[in-house]
Coordinates of C-alpha atoms and ligand atoms in Angstrom, one line a residue:
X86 CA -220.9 128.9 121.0
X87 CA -218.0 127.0 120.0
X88 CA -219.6 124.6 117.7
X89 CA -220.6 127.5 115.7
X90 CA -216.9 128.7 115.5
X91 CA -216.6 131.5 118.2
X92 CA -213.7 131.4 120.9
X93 CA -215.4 131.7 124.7
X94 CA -213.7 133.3 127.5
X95 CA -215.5 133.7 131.0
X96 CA -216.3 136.4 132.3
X97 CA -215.8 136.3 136.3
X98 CA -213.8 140.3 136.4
X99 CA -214.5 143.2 135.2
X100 CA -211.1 143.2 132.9
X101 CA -213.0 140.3 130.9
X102 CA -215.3 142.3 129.5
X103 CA -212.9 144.0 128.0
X104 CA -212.1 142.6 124.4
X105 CA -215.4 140.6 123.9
X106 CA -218.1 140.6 120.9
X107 CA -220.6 139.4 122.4
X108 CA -221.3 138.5 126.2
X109 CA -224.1 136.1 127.6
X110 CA -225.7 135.8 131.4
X111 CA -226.2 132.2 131.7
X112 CA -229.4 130.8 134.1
X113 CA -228.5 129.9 137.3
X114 CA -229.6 131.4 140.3
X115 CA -230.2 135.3 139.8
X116 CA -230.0 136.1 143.2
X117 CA -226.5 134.1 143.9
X118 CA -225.1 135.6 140.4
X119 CA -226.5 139.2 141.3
X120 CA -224.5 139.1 144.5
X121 CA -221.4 137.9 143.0
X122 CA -221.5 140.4 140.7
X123 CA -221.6 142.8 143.0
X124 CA -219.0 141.0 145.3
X125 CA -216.7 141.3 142.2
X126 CA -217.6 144.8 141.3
X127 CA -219.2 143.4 137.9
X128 CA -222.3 145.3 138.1
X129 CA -221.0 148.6 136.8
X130 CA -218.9 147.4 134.4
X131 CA -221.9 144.9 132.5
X132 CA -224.0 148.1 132.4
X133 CA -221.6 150.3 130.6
X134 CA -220.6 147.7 128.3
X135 CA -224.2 146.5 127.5
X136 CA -224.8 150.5 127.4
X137 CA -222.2 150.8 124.7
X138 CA -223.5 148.4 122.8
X139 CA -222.1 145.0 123.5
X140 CA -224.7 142.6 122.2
X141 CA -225.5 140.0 124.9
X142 CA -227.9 137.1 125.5
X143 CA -229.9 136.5 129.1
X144 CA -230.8 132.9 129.2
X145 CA -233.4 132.2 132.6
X146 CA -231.7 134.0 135.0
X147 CA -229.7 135.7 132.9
X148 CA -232.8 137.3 131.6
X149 CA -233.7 138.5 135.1
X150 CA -230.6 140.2 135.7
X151 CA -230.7 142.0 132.5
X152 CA -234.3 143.0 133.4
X153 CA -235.2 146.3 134.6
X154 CA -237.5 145.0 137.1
X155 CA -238.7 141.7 139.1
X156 CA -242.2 141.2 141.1
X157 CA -240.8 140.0 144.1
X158 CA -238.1 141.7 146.2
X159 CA -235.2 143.7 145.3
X160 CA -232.2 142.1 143.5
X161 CA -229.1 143.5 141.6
X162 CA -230.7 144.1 138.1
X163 CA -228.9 145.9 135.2
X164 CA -232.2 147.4 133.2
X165 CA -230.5 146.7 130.2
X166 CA -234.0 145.2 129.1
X167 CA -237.3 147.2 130.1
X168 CA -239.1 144.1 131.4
X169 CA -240.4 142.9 134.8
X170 CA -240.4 139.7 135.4
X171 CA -242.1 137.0 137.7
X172 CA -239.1 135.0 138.6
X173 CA -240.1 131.2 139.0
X174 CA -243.3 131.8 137.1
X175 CA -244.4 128.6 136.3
X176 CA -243.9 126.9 140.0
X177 CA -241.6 124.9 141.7
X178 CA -238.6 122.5 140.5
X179 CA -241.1 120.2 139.6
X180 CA -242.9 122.0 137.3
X181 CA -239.8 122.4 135.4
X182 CA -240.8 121.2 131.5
X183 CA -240.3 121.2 128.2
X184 CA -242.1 122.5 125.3
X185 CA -242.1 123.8 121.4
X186 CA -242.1 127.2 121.7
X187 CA -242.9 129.0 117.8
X188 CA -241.0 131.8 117.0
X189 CA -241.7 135.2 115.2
X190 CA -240.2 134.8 112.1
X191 CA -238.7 131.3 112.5
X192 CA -240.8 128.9 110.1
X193 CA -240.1 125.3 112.6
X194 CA -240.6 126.0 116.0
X195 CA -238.2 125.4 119.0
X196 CA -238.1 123.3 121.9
X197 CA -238.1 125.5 125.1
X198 CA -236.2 124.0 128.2
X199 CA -238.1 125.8 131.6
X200 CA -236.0 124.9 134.4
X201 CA -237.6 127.2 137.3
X202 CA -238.0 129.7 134.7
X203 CA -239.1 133.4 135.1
X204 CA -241.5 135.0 132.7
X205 CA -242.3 138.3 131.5
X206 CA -245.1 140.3 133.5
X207 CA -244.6 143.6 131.7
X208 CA -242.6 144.9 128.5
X209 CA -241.6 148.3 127.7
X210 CA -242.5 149.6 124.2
X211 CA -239.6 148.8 122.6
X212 CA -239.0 145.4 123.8
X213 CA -240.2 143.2 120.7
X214 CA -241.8 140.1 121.9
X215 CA -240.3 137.1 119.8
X216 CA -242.0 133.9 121.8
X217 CA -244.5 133.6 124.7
X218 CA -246.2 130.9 126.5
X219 CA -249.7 131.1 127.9
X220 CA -250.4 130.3 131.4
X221 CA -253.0 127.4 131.3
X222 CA -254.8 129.0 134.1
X223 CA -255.5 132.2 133.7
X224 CA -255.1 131.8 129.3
X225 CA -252.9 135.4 130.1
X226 CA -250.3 135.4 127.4
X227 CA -246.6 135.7 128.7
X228 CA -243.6 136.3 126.7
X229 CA -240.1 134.7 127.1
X230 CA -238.0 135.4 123.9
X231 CA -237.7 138.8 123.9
X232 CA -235.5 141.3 122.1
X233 CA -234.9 145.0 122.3
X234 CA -231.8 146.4 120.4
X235 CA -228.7 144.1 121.2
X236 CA -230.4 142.9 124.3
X237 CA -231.7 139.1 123.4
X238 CA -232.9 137.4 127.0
X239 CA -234.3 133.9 126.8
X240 CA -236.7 132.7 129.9
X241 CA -235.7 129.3 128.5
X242 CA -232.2 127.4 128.2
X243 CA -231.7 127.3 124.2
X244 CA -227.9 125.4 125.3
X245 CA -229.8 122.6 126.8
X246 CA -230.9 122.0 123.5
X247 CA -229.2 121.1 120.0
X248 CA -231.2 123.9 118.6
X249 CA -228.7 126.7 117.9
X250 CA -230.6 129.4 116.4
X251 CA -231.0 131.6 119.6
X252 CA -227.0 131.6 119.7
X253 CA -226.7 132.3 116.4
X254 CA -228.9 135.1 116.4
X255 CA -226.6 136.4 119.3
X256 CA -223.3 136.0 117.0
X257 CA -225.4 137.5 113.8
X258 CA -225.9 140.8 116.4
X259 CA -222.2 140.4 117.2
X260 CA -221.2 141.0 113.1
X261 CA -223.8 143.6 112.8
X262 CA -222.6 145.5 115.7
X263 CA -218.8 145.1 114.5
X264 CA -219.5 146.9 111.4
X265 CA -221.1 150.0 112.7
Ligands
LIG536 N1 -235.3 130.4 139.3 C1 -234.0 131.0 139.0 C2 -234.0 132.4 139.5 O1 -234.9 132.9 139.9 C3 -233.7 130.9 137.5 C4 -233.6 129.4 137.1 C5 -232.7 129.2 135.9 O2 -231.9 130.1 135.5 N2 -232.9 128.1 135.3 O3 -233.0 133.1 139.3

């Protein structure tokens, strides 16, 4: 984000939601980051902003937390996104890869870095389905880019790459939004 020019705060309290453009979930651990936001009272706070419109980007398990849904267990989710995902969808650490992923609407495609990364079991209507990936053994198609409104999640990690067009999209939303 700061190669293309924007100044990055993080976001640990509530009050640092406050002034931002844009906001993004970063991967991680959705459970561990679920619970701190909750621990910190940052559960509330996301929604409302995301709710009013703050555009924000869901990378991994990011995505998950902005999901309204996951297949396994209950976790802190803001259902800022009407998806359910399968978190860890394509196995174990060791099945962590990398591949070009073609985008709707992007003419060269984009390497997609899947580090235990979840997937998308189910979309809602108006979630518009950007990427997916196709599990090689069941040929089911899966997305992982999605976007619906100002809510862009990732299953992949676009910062691991030089590729900057996911973050640009985010900061594109961020323009758009400041002139309504
Ligand atoms: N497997 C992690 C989870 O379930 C996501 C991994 C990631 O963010 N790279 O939350």
């Amino acid at each position: 984000m700061r190669s293309l020019g924007a100044d990055v705060v993080e976001v640990r309290l509530p009050k640092h939601l406050e002034a931002l453009d844009a906001f993004i979930i970063p991967g991680g651990e959705s459970t561990t980051i679920g619970r701190l936001a909750v621990l910190y009272g940052l559960v509330e706070p996301m929604r409302d902003a995301i709710g009013a419109g703050l555009p924000v980007l869901g990378t991994c398990a990011g995505m998950i937390i902005l999901a309204s849904g996951t297949l396994e267990g209950d976790q802190p989710q803001l259902g800022a996104l009407d998806v359910v995902v399968r978190r860890n969808a394509f196995g174990r650490q060791v099945d962590s890869y990398e591949a070009p992923i073609e985008v709707a609407g992007w003419s060269e495609p984009m390497v997609g870095v899947f580090i235990r990364a979840p997937w998308i079991a189910k979309a809602g209507d108006d979630v518009e389905v950007l990427a997916s990936v196709e599990d090689a053994d069941t040929g089911e198609s899966h997305p992982v880019f999605v976007r619906q409104g100002t809510v862009l999640a990732t299953a992949f990690h676009p910062e691991l790459t030089q590729d900057t067009r996911v973050h640009e999209m985010l900061l594109s939303m961020a323009a758009a939004a400041k002139e309504d």
